[in-house]
Each structure stands twice: as structure tokens, then as C-alpha cells.
Coordinates of C-alpha atoms and ligand atoms in Angstrom, one line a residue:
M1 CA 0.0 0.0 0.0
P2 CA 1.4 3.3 -0.9
H3 CA 1.9 5.7 2.0
R4 CA 0.4 9.0 3.1
T5 CA 3.5 10.9 4.1
I6 CA 4.7 13.9 5.9
H7 CA 8.1 14.9 4.7
L8 CA 9.6 16.9 7.4
F9 CA 12.2 19.4 6.4
R10 CA 14.6 20.3 9.3
K11 CA 17.8 21.3 7.4
G12 CA 18.1 19.9 3.8
L13 CA 16.1 22.9 2.5
R14 CA 16.6 21.8 -1.1
L15 CA 15.2 19.8 -4.0
H16 CA 18.5 18.7 -5.5
D17 CA 20.2 15.7 -4.0
N18 CA 17.4 15.1 -1.5
P19 CA 17.4 11.3 -1.1
T20 CA 14.7 11.4 1.7
L21 CA 12.3 13.4 -0.1
L22 CA 12.9 11.3 -3.3
A23 CA 12.1 8.2 -1.2
A24 CA 8.9 9.8 0.2
L25 CA 7.7 10.6 -3.3
E26 CA 8.5 7.1 -4.6
S27 CA 6.6 5.3 -1.7
S28 CA 3.5 7.5 -1.4
E29 CA 0.2 8.4 -2.8
V30 CA 0.2 11.8 -1.1
V31 CA 3.2 13.8 0.4
Y32 CA 2.8 16.8 2.6
P33 CA 6.1 18.7 2.5
V34 CA 6.1 20.3 6.0
Y35 CA 8.4 22.7 7.9
I36 CA 7.6 22.9 11.6
L37 CA 8.5 26.4 12.8
D38 CA 9.1 25.7 16.5
R39 CA 10.3 29.1 17.7
K40 CA 11.1 27.7 21.2
F41 CA 13.4 25.1 19.7
L42 CA 15.0 27.5 17.2
M43 CA 15.7 30.1 19.9
S44 CA 16.5 28.1 23.1
V45 CA 18.2 25.1 21.4
M46 CA 19.6 26.5 18.2
H47 CA 20.1 29.9 19.5
I48 CA 19.4 31.5 16.1
G49 CA 19.9 35.2 16.0
D50 CA 18.1 37.8 13.7
L51 CA 20.4 37.3 10.7
R52 CA 19.9 33.6 10.6
W53 CA 16.2 34.1 11.1
H54 CA 16.0 36.1 8.0
F55 CA 18.2 33.6 6.1
L56 CA 16.0 30.8 7.3
L57 CA 12.7 32.5 6.1
Q58 CA 14.2 33.4 2.8
S59 CA 15.3 29.7 2.3
L60 CA 11.8 28.6 3.2
E61 CA 10.3 31.1 0.8
D62 CA 12.6 29.8 -1.9
L63 CA 11.8 26.2 -1.1
Q64 CA 8.0 27.1 -1.3
K65 CA 8.5 28.7 -4.7
N66 CA 10.5 25.8 -6.1
L67 CA 8.0 23.2 -4.8
C68 CA 5.1 25.3 -6.3
Q69 CA 6.9 25.2 -9.7
L70 CA 6.8 21.4 -9.5
G71 CA 3.2 21.3 -8.6
S72 CA 3.5 21.0 -4.9
C73 CA 3.8 23.4 -2.0
L74 CA 5.5 23.9 1.4
L75 CA 3.4 23.9 4.5
V76 CA 5.0 25.9 7.3
I77 CA 3.3 25.1 10.5
Q78 CA 4.1 27.0 13.7
G79 CA 4.1 25.3 17.0
E80 CA 5.8 22.8 19.1
Y81 CA 7.2 19.9 17.2
E82 CA 5.5 17.0 18.8
S83 CA 2.1 18.5 19.1
V84 CA 2.1 19.8 15.5
L85 CA 3.0 16.2 14.3
R86 CA 0.5 14.6 16.6
D87 CA -2.3 16.8 15.3
H88 CA -1.5 16.5 11.7
V89 CA -0.7 12.9 11.6
Q90 CA -4.2 12.2 12.8
K91 CA -5.9 14.9 10.7
W92 CA -4.3 13.7 7.4
N93 CA -4.2 9.9 8.2
I94 CA -0.4 9.8 7.8
T95 CA 1.2 6.4 7.6
Q96 CA 4.9 7.6 7.1
V97 CA 7.1 10.4 8.3
T98 CA 10.3 11.0 6.4
L99 CA 13.1 13.2 7.6
D100 CA 16.9 13.6 7.1
A101 CA 19.0 11.9 9.7
E102 CA 21.1 14.5 11.5
M103 CA 23.9 14.0 14.0
E104 CA 23.3 16.7 16.7
P105 CA 22.1 15.4 19.9
F106 CA 19.0 17.6 19.8
Y107 CA 18.1 16.5 16.4
K108 CA 18.7 12.9 17.3
E109 CA 16.4 13.3 20.4
M110 CA 13.8 14.8 18.1
E111 CA 13.9 11.8 15.8
A112 CA 13.7 9.5 18.7
S113 CA 10.6 11.2 20.0
I114 CA 9.0 11.2 16.4
R115 CA 9.8 7.4 16.3
R116 CA 8.1 7.0 19.8
L117 CA 5.1 8.9 18.4
G118 CA 5.1 6.6 15.3
E119 CA 4.8 3.6 17.6
E120 CA 2.0 5.2 19.6
L121 CA 0.1 6.4 16.5
G122 CA 1.0 3.7 14.0
F123 CA 3.2 5.5 11.4
E124 CA 6.5 4.5 10.0
V125 CA 9.6 6.7 10.1
L126 CA 12.2 6.8 7.4
S127 CA 15.5 8.9 7.8
L128 CA 18.4 8.9 5.4
V129 CA 21.6 10.8 5.6
G130 CA 21.8 13.8 3.3
H131 CA 23.7 16.4 5.2
S132 CA 27.2 14.9 5.2
L133 CA 29.3 13.2 2.7
Y134 CA 29.2 9.9 4.5
D135 CA 27.0 8.3 7.1
T136 CA 29.5 8.9 10.0
K137 CA 28.4 5.5 11.6
R138 CA 30.4 3.9 8.7
I139 CA 33.5 5.8 9.5
L140 CA 33.2 5.0 13.2
D141 CA 32.7 1.3 12.4
L142 CA 35.8 1.2 10.3
N143 CA 37.8 2.8 13.1
S144 CA 36.8 0.2 15.8
G145 CA 33.7 2.1 16.8
T146 CA 35.6 5.3 17.8
P147 CA 36.1 8.5 16.0
P148 CA 39.4 9.0 14.1
L149 CA 40.8 11.9 16.2
T150 CA 43.3 13.4 13.6
Y151 CA 42.6 14.6 10.1
K152 CA 45.4 12.2 8.9
R153 CA 43.8 9.2 10.5
F154 CA 40.4 10.3 9.2
L155 CA 41.7 10.5 5.6
H156 CA 43.1 6.9 6.0
I157 CA 39.7 5.6 7.1
L158 CA 38.1 7.4 4.1
S159 CA 40.6 5.8 1.8
L160 CA 39.3 2.4 3.0
L161 CA 35.7 3.5 2.6
G162 CA 36.0 4.9 -0.9
D163 CA 34.2 7.8 -2.4
P164 CA 31.0 9.2 -0.9
E165 CA 27.7 8.1 -2.4
V166 CA 26.9 10.0 -5.5
P167 CA 24.0 12.5 -5.3
V168 CA 20.5 11.4 -6.1
R169 CA 18.8 12.8 -9.2
N170 CA 17.1 16.2 -9.1
L171 CA 13.4 16.1 -8.3
T172 CA 11.0 16.8 -11.2
A173 CA 7.4 17.7 -11.7
E174 CA 6.8 14.0 -12.7
D175 CA 7.9 12.9 -9.2
F176 CA 5.3 15.1 -7.7
Q177 CA 2.7 14.2 -10.2
R178 CA 2.9 10.5 -9.4
C179 CA 1.5 11.3 -6.0
R180 CA -1.2 13.8 -5.0
P181 CA 0.0 17.2 -3.6
P182 CA -1.6 18.8 -0.4
D183 CA -4.9 20.6 -1.0
P184 CA -4.2 24.1 -2.4
G185 CA -6.1 25.6 0.6
L186 CA -3.5 24.2 3.0
A187 CA -0.7 26.3 1.3
E188 CA -2.6 29.5 2.1
C189 CA -3.2 28.5 5.6
Y190 CA 0.3 27.5 6.2
R191 CA 2.3 30.1 4.3
V192 CA 5.9 31.1 5.1
P193 CA 5.7 33.9 7.8
L194 CA 7.2 37.3 7.1
P195 CA 9.8 38.6 9.5
V196 CA 7.4 41.1 10.9
D197 CA 5.0 38.3 11.8
L198 CA 7.8 36.9 14.0
K199 CA 8.8 40.3 15.4
I200 CA 12.3 39.8 13.8
S201 CA 14.2 43.1 13.5
L202 CA 14.2 44.3 9.9
E203 CA 17.4 46.4 10.7
S204 CA 19.5 43.3 10.7
L205 CA 19.6 42.3 7.1
S206 CA 22.6 40.5 5.9
P207 CA 23.7 40.9 2.3
W208 CA 23.6 37.1 2.0
R209 CA 20.3 35.8 0.7
G210 CA 19.0 32.5 1.8
G211 CA 17.7 29.6 -0.3
E212 CA 18.6 26.8 -2.6
T213 CA 18.3 29.0 -5.8
E214 CA 20.9 31.5 -4.5
G215 CA 23.2 28.8 -3.2
L216 CA 23.1 27.0 -6.6
Q217 CA 23.9 30.2 -8.4
R218 CA 26.8 31.0 -6.2
L219 CA 28.1 27.3 -6.7
E220 CA 27.8 27.7 -10.5
Q221 CA 29.7 31.0 -10.4
H222 CA 32.7 29.6 -8.5
L223 CA 32.7 26.5 -10.7
T224 CA 33.0 28.4 -13.9
D225 CA 36.6 29.4 -12.8
Q226 CA 38.1 26.0 -13.1
G227 CA 41.7 27.2 -12.6
W228 CA 40.7 28.9 -9.3
V229 CA 38.9 25.8 -8.2
A230 CA 41.8 23.4 -9.0
S231 CA 44.5 25.5 -7.5
F232 CA 42.5 26.6 -4.4
T233 CA 44.9 26.7 -1.4
K234 CA 43.1 27.7 1.7
P235 CA 46.0 29.4 3.6
R236 CA 46.6 31.6 0.6
T237 CA 43.1 33.0 0.7
I238 CA 42.7 36.6 2.1
P239 CA 40.9 37.2 5.3
N240 CA 40.3 40.9 4.9
S241 CA 39.3 41.1 1.2
L242 CA 36.2 43.1 0.8
L243 CA 34.4 40.2 -1.1
P244 CA 34.8 36.7 0.1
S245 CA 38.2 35.1 -1.2
T246 CA 36.7 31.6 -0.4
T247 CA 33.6 30.2 -1.7
G248 CA 31.2 31.7 0.8
L249 CA 29.0 28.6 0.5
S250 CA 29.0 27.8 4.2
P251 CA 25.6 29.3 5.0
Y252 CA 24.0 27.3 2.2
F253 CA 25.6 24.1 3.3
S254 CA 24.8 24.8 7.0
M255 CA 21.0 24.9 6.3
G256 CA 21.2 22.2 3.6
C257 CA 20.2 24.6 0.8
L258 CA 23.1 23.0 -1.0
S259 CA 24.2 19.5 -1.0
V260 CA 27.8 18.8 0.0
R261 CA 27.8 15.7 -2.2
T262 CA 26.8 17.8 -5.2
F263 CA 29.7 20.1 -4.5
F264 CA 32.2 17.3 -3.9
Y265 CA 31.4 15.6 -7.2
R266 CA 31.4 18.9 -9.2
L267 CA 35.0 19.4 -7.8
S268 CA 35.9 15.9 -8.7
N269 CA 34.9 16.6 -12.2
I270 CA 37.0 19.6 -12.3
Y271 CA 40.1 17.9 -10.8
A272 CA 39.7 15.1 -13.4
Q273 CA 40.1 17.6 -16.2
A274 CA 43.0 19.7 -14.6
K275 CA 46.6 18.9 -15.1
H276 CA 47.3 19.7 -11.4
H277 CA 45.1 20.3 -8.5
S278 CA 45.6 21.1 -4.8
L279 CA 44.9 18.3 -2.2
P280 CA 43.5 18.0 1.3
P281 CA 44.0 19.5 3.7
V282 CA 44.2 22.9 1.7
S283 CA 42.1 22.1 -1.4
L284 CA 38.4 22.8 -1.7
Q285 CA 37.6 19.1 -1.3
G286 CA 39.9 19.2 1.7
Q287 CA 37.7 21.8 3.3
L288 CA 34.6 19.6 2.8
L289 CA 36.6 16.8 4.4
W290 CA 37.3 19.2 7.4
R291 CA 33.6 19.5 7.8
E292 CA 33.2 15.8 7.6
F293 CA 36.0 15.3 10.2
F294 CA 34.4 17.5 12.7
Y295 CA 31.0 15.8 12.1
T296 CA 32.5 12.4 12.7
V297 CA 34.4 13.3 16.0
A298 CA 31.3 15.2 17.2
S299 CA 29.0 12.4 16.5
A300 CA 30.8 10.1 19.0
T301 CA 32.4 12.5 21.5
P302 CA 30.4 13.2 24.8
N303 CA 29.8 16.9 25.5
F304 CA 31.5 17.9 22.3
T305 CA 30.3 21.5 22.5
K306 CA 31.5 21.8 26.2
M307 CA 34.8 21.6 28.0
A308 CA 33.6 19.9 31.1
G309 CA 33.0 16.1 30.4
N310 CA 34.6 16.3 27.0
P311 CA 37.4 13.7 26.8
I312 CA 39.3 15.2 24.0
C313 CA 39.4 18.7 25.4
L314 CA 42.1 20.3 27.7
Q315 CA 40.4 21.3 31.0
I316 CA 41.6 24.9 31.4
N317 CA 40.9 27.4 34.1
W318 CA 39.7 30.1 31.9
C319 CA 38.8 33.6 33.3
E320 CA 35.3 34.6 33.7
D321 CA 35.1 38.3 32.7
A322 CA 31.7 39.4 31.4
E323 CA 33.0 43.0 30.9
R324 CA 36.0 41.8 28.7
L325 CA 33.7 39.4 26.9
H326 CA 31.3 42.1 26.1
K327 CA 34.0 44.3 24.6
W328 CA 35.1 41.6 22.4
K329 CA 31.6 40.7 21.3
T330 CA 30.7 44.3 20.6
A331 CA 33.8 45.3 18.8
Q332 CA 35.3 47.6 21.5
T333 CA 38.7 45.8 22.0
G334 CA 40.6 48.9 20.8
F335 CA 42.4 46.6 18.1
P336 CA 40.9 47.8 14.8
W337 CA 41.7 44.5 13.0
I338 CA 39.7 42.5 15.8
D339 CA 36.9 45.1 16.0
A340 CA 36.5 45.3 12.3
I341 CA 36.0 41.5 12.0
M342 CA 33.5 41.4 14.9
T343 CA 31.6 44.2 13.1
Q344 CA 31.5 42.3 9.9
L345 CA 30.3 39.3 11.8
R346 CA 27.4 41.3 13.4
Q347 CA 26.4 43.1 10.3
E348 CA 26.7 40.3 7.8
G349 CA 26.9 37.0 9.6
W350 CA 29.9 35.7 7.8
I351 CA 33.6 36.2 8.2
H352 CA 36.6 34.6 6.5
H353 CA 38.2 31.6 8.2
L354 CA 41.4 33.3 9.0
A355 CA 39.4 36.2 10.5
R356 CA 37.7 33.7 12.6
H357 CA 41.3 32.5 13.7
A358 CA 42.2 36.1 14.6
V359 CA 39.1 36.8 16.8
A360 CA 39.1 33.3 18.4
C361 CA 42.7 33.3 19.3
F362 CA 42.4 36.8 20.7
L363 CA 39.5 35.9 23.0
T364 CA 41.1 32.6 24.3
R365 CA 44.7 31.7 24.5
G366 CA 46.1 34.9 22.8
D367 CA 44.9 37.8 24.8
L368 CA 41.8 37.6 27.0
W369 CA 42.1 34.0 28.4
I370 CA 38.3 33.7 28.2
S371 CA 36.6 30.2 27.5
W372 CA 36.1 29.1 23.9
E373 CA 32.6 28.1 24.9
E374 CA 31.8 31.9 25.3
G375 CA 33.1 32.6 21.9
M376 CA 31.4 29.6 20.4
K377 CA 28.0 30.9 21.8
V378 CA 28.6 34.3 20.2
F379 CA 29.4 32.8 16.9
E380 CA 26.3 30.5 17.2
E381 CA 24.1 33.5 17.6
L382 CA 25.7 35.7 14.9
L383 CA 26.9 33.4 12.1
L384 CA 24.7 32.5 9.3
D385 CA 26.7 29.1 9.0
A386 CA 26.5 28.4 12.6
D387 CA 27.0 24.6 12.9
Y388 CA 27.1 22.5 16.1
S389 CA 30.0 20.3 15.2
I390 CA 32.2 22.7 13.1
N391 CA 31.8 25.6 15.4
A392 CA 32.7 23.7 18.6
G393 CA 35.6 21.8 16.7
N394 CA 37.1 25.0 15.4
W395 CA 36.7 26.8 18.7
M396 CA 38.6 23.9 20.4
W397 CA 41.2 24.1 17.7
L398 CA 41.8 27.9 18.0
S399 CA 42.0 27.8 21.7
A400 CA 44.5 24.9 21.5
S401 CA 42.1 22.9 23.6
A402 CA 42.2 19.9 20.9
F403 CA 43.3 19.3 17.5
F404 CA 45.8 22.2 17.3
H405 CA 49.2 21.8 19.0
Q406 CA 51.4 24.5 17.8
Y407 CA 50.2 26.7 20.7
T408 CA 53.3 28.9 20.8
R409 CA 52.1 30.6 17.6
I410 CA 49.8 33.4 18.7
F411 CA 48.2 35.7 16.2
C412 CA 49.3 39.4 16.6
P413 CA 46.1 41.5 16.4
V414 CA 48.2 44.2 14.7
R415 CA 50.5 42.5 12.2
F416 CA 48.1 39.6 11.1
G417 CA 45.7 41.9 9.1
R418 CA 48.3 44.3 7.9
R419 CA 50.1 41.5 5.9
T420 CA 47.2 41.1 3.4
D421 CA 45.8 44.6 3.7
P422 CA 48.4 47.1 4.4
E423 CA 46.2 50.1 3.6
G424 CA 43.5 48.8 5.9
Q425 CA 40.7 49.1 3.4
Y426 CA 38.8 46.4 5.4
I427 CA 39.1 48.4 8.7
R428 CA 38.0 51.6 6.9
K429 CA 34.9 49.8 5.6
Y430 CA 33.8 48.2 8.9
L431 CA 35.1 50.9 11.3
P432 CA 34.4 54.1 9.5
I433 CA 35.3 56.2 12.6
L434 CA 39.0 55.3 11.8
K435 CA 38.7 55.7 7.9
N436 CA 40.8 59.0 7.9
F437 CA 43.9 57.6 9.7
P438 CA 46.9 57.3 7.5
S439 CA 47.7 53.6 6.6
K440 CA 50.7 53.5 9.0
Y441 CA 48.3 54.1 11.9
I442 CA 45.2 52.2 10.8
Y443 CA 46.1 48.9 12.7
E444 CA 47.3 50.8 15.8
P445 CA 45.7 54.2 15.9
W446 CA 46.8 54.8 19.5
T447 CA 50.2 55.4 18.3
A448 CA 49.3 58.5 16.3
S449 CA 50.0 61.9 17.9
E450 CA 47.2 64.0 19.4
E451 CA 47.5 66.3 16.3
E452 CA 47.2 63.4 13.9
Q453 CA 44.3 62.0 15.8
K454 CA 42.6 65.4 15.5
Q455 CA 43.3 65.5 11.9
A456 CA 41.7 62.0 11.4
G457 CA 38.6 63.2 13.3
C458 CA 39.0 60.4 15.8
I459 CA 40.5 60.9 19.3
I460 CA 41.6 57.6 20.8
G461 CA 40.0 57.0 24.2
Q462 CA 37.1 59.2 23.3
D463 CA 35.8 58.3 19.8
Y464 CA 37.4 54.8 19.6
P465 CA 38.8 52.8 22.7
F466 CA 42.4 52.4 23.7
P467 CA 43.6 48.7 23.3
M468 CA 42.0 46.7 26.1
V469 CA 45.2 44.8 26.8
N470 CA 49.0 45.0 26.1
H471 CA 49.1 42.3 23.6
K472 CA 52.8 41.4 24.4
E473 CA 52.3 41.1 28.0
A474 CA 49.0 39.3 27.9
S475 CA 50.2 36.8 25.3
D476 CA 53.4 36.0 27.0
H477 CA 51.5 35.5 30.3
N478 CA 48.9 33.2 28.6
L479 CA 51.6 31.2 26.7
Q480 CA 53.1 30.2 30.1
L481 CA 49.7 29.3 31.4
M482 CA 49.0 27.1 28.3
K483 CA 52.4 25.5 28.5
Q484 CA 51.7 24.5 32.1
V485 CA 48.2 23.1 31.2
R486 CA 49.6 21.1 28.3
E487 CA 52.4 19.6 30.6
E488 CA 49.8 18.7 33.3
Q489 CA 47.4 17.2 30.7
Y490 CA 49.8 15.6 28.3
R491 CA 47.8 12.6 27.7
T492 CA 44.7 14.5 26.8
A493 CA 46.8 16.7 24.5
Q494 CA 48.1 13.7 22.7
L495 CA 44.7 12.3 21.8
T496 CA 44.2 14.7 18.8
R497 CA 47.7 14.9 17.8
D498 CA 49.5 13.0 15.0
D499 CA 52.5 11.6 16.6
T500 CA 52.7 9.0 13.9
D501 CA 54.0 11.7 11.4
D502 CA 57.6 11.4 12.2
P503 CA 58.6 10.9 16.0
M504 CA 61.9 12.8 15.3
E505 CA 60.2 15.7 13.7
I506 CA 57.7 15.9 16.5
K507 CA 60.5 15.8 19.0
V508 CA 62.5 18.5 17.3
K509 CA 59.3 20.7 17.1
R510 CA 58.6 20.1 20.7
D511 CA 62.1 20.8 21.9
H512 CA 62.1 23.8 19.7
S513 CA 59.0 25.3 21.2
E514 CA 60.2 24.7 24.7
E515 CA 63.3 26.4 23.8
S516 CA 61.4 29.4 22.4
I517 CA 59.4 29.6 25.5
S518 CA 62.4 29.3 27.9
K519 CA 64.1 32.2 26.1
G520 CA 60.9 34.2 26.2
K521 CA 60.7 34.2 22.4
V522 CA 56.9 34.0 21.6
A523 CA 56.3 33.1 18.0
R524 CA 53.7 35.7 17.1
M525 CA 52.3 34.5 13.9
T526 CA 50.8 36.1 10.9
E527 CA 50.0 32.9 9.1
Ligands
FAD1 P1 35.5 27.4 1.8 O1 36.9 27.7 2.3 O2 35.1 27.9 0.6 O3 35.2 25.9 2.1 C1 34.1 25.2 1.6 C2 33.3 24.5 2.7 O4 34.2 23.6 3.5 C3 32.8 25.5 3.7 O5 31.6 26.0 3.2 C4 32.5 24.6 4.9 O6 31.4 23.8 4.8 C5 33.7 23.6 4.9 N1 34.8 24.2 5.6 C6 35.7 25.1 5.4 N2 36.6 25.2 6.4 C7 36.2 24.4 7.4 C8 36.7 24.1 8.7 N3 37.9 24.7 9.1 N4 36.1 23.3 9.3 C9 35.0 22.6 9.0 N5 34.5 22.7 7.7 C10 35.2 23.7 6.9 N6 32.1 26.8 9.6 C11 30.8 26.5 9.6 O7 30.4 26.1 8.5 N7 30.1 26.7 10.7 C12 30.6 27.2 11.9 O8 29.8 27.4 12.8 C13 32.0 27.5 11.9 N8 32.6 28.0 13.0 C14 33.9 28.3 13.1 C15 34.5 28.8 14.2 C16 35.7 29.1 14.3 C17 36.4 29.7 15.5 C18 36.7 28.9 13.1 C19 38.0 29.3 13.2 C20 36.1 28.4 11.9 C21 34.6 28.0 11.9 N9 34.1 27.5 10.8 C22 32.7 27.3 10.6 C23 34.9 27.0 9.7 C24 35.3 27.9 8.5 O9 35.7 29.1 9.0 C25 34.0 28.2 7.7 O10 33.4 26.9 7.2 C26 34.5 28.8 6.4 O11 35.1 30.0 6.6 C27 33.3 29.2 5.6 O12 33.6 29.9 4.4 P2 33.5 29.3 3.0 O13 32.2 28.6 2.7 O14 33.9 30.4 2.0 O15 34.6 28.2 3.1

């Protein structure tokens, strides 16, 4: 008997490479495409901020339009997950609920409760993996049931597993015609709400537009430049370019407006035609594999987004300092490079990877010694691409709590940005109060004379703050703390480290860093 199905969109807001929706259409006489807009869940569990609200609503609007073109529609039902499902399963005589399998604990818990409801009300549940390249369970199985904790080990396991599954075919009008769409009246009743309906501020509008259509357009644009794609080398991209120097696809992957498998295979095709191409970890496919790496580790690490109870994370006695945290969050550190990045993040919801490095290092092990969890929460609220596994994984990385071990390398909040943007165009754009300073002062305006500050129309300490810390003193002090932590917790630090590389090499590196520390030589890095 064909099913009467609710296809529940959670992420996966797309019609290309959507294996679960395809399976729903193939097994049903009627499919109700539903998004449950559970505000409590989105705000208190996902911590979604205004910019992401807009992006989400635009993505739903786009999905609605695309479904309509294929003869169906999207039903956005507001309310709490379980009660919405309970009501509509009964009202529509539903025999099957389909949804993408997700790996975040809160989504897993949601799926478990839907399965319990299915047992109670007599419907089946089908969930398939569509948000990552692989089913992370297969990777864990091949690694004796545990996550590979280094990228190198991870790549080794993938080499045993082979390429990811190829994307499923795009959905067509015929797929939707085979089964009945919801009554047209329902679409009217359950339309995508406007931001004003949800009281979302209209002031916070990012230049990034949500949705599958926009995501696919951006993807196509990048892929036309095959030379750029083939030679992409992440560390050579520029954190302070005025337009993204990387793909800028992360918000679309994060909500599943774009399929990572589609991107992966499009890259493979380009690589196959290129004479040479870059490789992981720095290539574009390498970036997708970083995503996959963090997904895999997060899927099997308890308390992955926390320090306490997280077995791979160093346990550090970070400072609790609400005032300093607030200054960092609101772009008032007095370091223009850091404040410009935090302003871009707040205004647009996206910043370059190395810009994320700069502000994360500054908040944690570099200057303020504030917990990475605090930074992660701010990113979670402000980033359009906020992602449970990637966000926490990278924050652990940057704070040298896990994954990253060259902790003597500390980013300088003055020199890092200057290297790729000596004129400070990026700072002038995001901190217009500083725009009239000559280039030699733009990264450290407090060094300009009173007269020069007057000429620039900005008095430091009055119109823009003095630096909140002495970077050299703070970073020297923090480096000693970090060295001590890592000596005390040597075993934990080793968990996410590749000591298999070359034991001599590691020894030399370790000796070298200890020597640097003992001579008080902090390697301040501008990677
Ligand atoms: P590209 O360089 O074009 O890469 C293509 C895709 O690969 C990205 O869209 C992303 O899906 C993936 N990717 C790239 N770099 C990484 C990485 N280091 N780890 C995992 N996946 C990666 N990325 C998020 O998607 N969500 C987050 O919440 C997030 N939080 C971060 C927090 C910190 C402190 C840091 C340092 C990085 C964080 N990143 C996060 C990773 C990375 O900065 C972004 O994925 C990347 O900058 C997005 O830009 P892009 O799409 O142009 O990336």
C-alpha cells in the first residue's frame, strides 16, 4: 500500500540531491512537505539570531517557490514539534514520516521522539543521511567504533571507505505528479511567515540571501573558474578582502540549501580535467573533508560543545570576565583588526576563516584567556553558517584545547591583518570612525600623535577605545599558562595529535617550542 507521508524538512532545505524526499515521493500516494517552525526550539536550542532568522525565512520562501513550480507546496506550521506532528498525523491519516538523519544530539532526540510517536500512532519513520558526505556511523565502524581523532587518520579511514555516495537525481514535476499534492487551501493556511509576523528586526539584514536558488547560483559562479577551483589553497586566501576570497557557500551548506555531495562531485569533475590540482587539507575538497572530520568526531564524543566532560578537550581554568567578553563581542577591544572582524560578523553573519582565527585566538589563548565556549556561543548567535560540530571543533582548535598543538604560535592583532591589507581598506569599511587615519596608523591608531588624531577626526580614548590589553604582556603570560596546562594534561593533548608523522620531527618541534618559551621568544604568527 502506498503511504500517506509527511516529509519533514529540518535542514536539507533543497530539491536537488534530497534522497529522503525522493524516497518519500517514490513510496507515497500523497506527500505533505512540512516545515515545523518551532520558535522555542529554534531560539532556545539552536540559539538562532536575527540574521539567521532572515536567512531561514528566505530559504523557506525559496523552497516554497521551487515546490510550487513542481506542482506541490511547502506547509510551514508554527508550534511545538511533537504536538504539531500529533495533530497533523491524525488529521491527514499519515502512515509515514520522512526526515533527514542529523547527528546533533538535539536532532537525534527529536527523531527518537518522532519514532516513539510513530509507535503510538501507528506511522513509520524513514530517515536517510543527506547532510554529510558519509554516514558517520560507517566511519566509526571502520575505526573500531571510535572517531578518528586526527585528520590524517580520518583520511586513512576514508581511503578504505572509498568515495561518498553520488548525489541522487534532481526532483522533477513528474515525481510530484505521481502522488497527490496537499490541498491548495492548505498552502494558503500554512504560508511562510514574514519577519514582521515573528517580530524579527528588519534592521539586521545580511547581504547574504538564503535559499537553494541563490546557493546553486553561487556554486555555479565559482565552478566556472576552473583554474581557481583546481589551485585553491586555503591558507593563501585573504581574510580581509572586501568580497569573500573563499567560496562563501557555508551558510548554504549549513541549512542544507546546497548538497555537499553535489559540490564534492562537481569538484571531482574539475580535478579530473585539470593537469594539477591542490589536495587536502588545503584544497576545496579538503575543506569539505574538514567539515566531515568534525561531524564524525562530534557524532561520537560526549559533551563535544563543552569543556567539562569532553574527553578530547584540555580542562583549562579560563577567566570569567563578562566585561571583557562584552568588549570583544561588541567590537570595542581597541584593536581595529579585531573590531572590524566582529563588526562584519554582527552586520553580515559571515567572516573569513582566518578572520575567525584572529578573533578566536584573541578571545582565548592569545589575549583575554576567556573560555572558547563563550566565543562559540557568540558565533552560534551571529553566524549564518553556525553549525554544532564545526563551530565547537574549530573553537577547540583555535584555543588549542584540542586538534591544534602549535600553541606557541599566537596571532598578533596588529600584524596579522596588515600583511594582506596594508592600507587597511577592510578596517576603513567596517570601522568608518577610523577611515581617515593614514595607513601607518590604521592597525594601531593609539600610536598616532594627538595632532594626527585630531586631523583624522577620531580621538583615541574618546571616539574609539584604547587597546583593552597590552598584547605582548598578555600573550606572554597566557603562553606560560598554556604551556603548564599542556604539561599537566599531556595525555589529553596527545589524543588529537598526529605523533605517527615522524617521531623525530615531533621531538624537534617540541624541543624547539620549549626552547622558544624558555628564552621568552613568543612566535607571534601572521600565518
Ligand atoms: P570554503 O573555504 O570555501 O570551504 C568550503 C566549505 O568547506 C565551507 O563552506 C565549509 O562547509 C567547509 N569548511 C571550510 N573550512 C572548514 C573548517 N575549518 N572546518 C570545517 N568545515 C570547513 N564553519 C561553519 O560552517 N560553521 C561554523 O559554525 C563555523 N565556526 C567556526 C568557528 C571558528 C572559531 C573557526 C576558526 C572556523 C569556523 N568555521 C565554521 C569553519 C570555517 O571558517 C568556515 O566553514 C568557512 O570560513 C566558511 O567559508 P567558505 O564557505 O567560504 O569556506
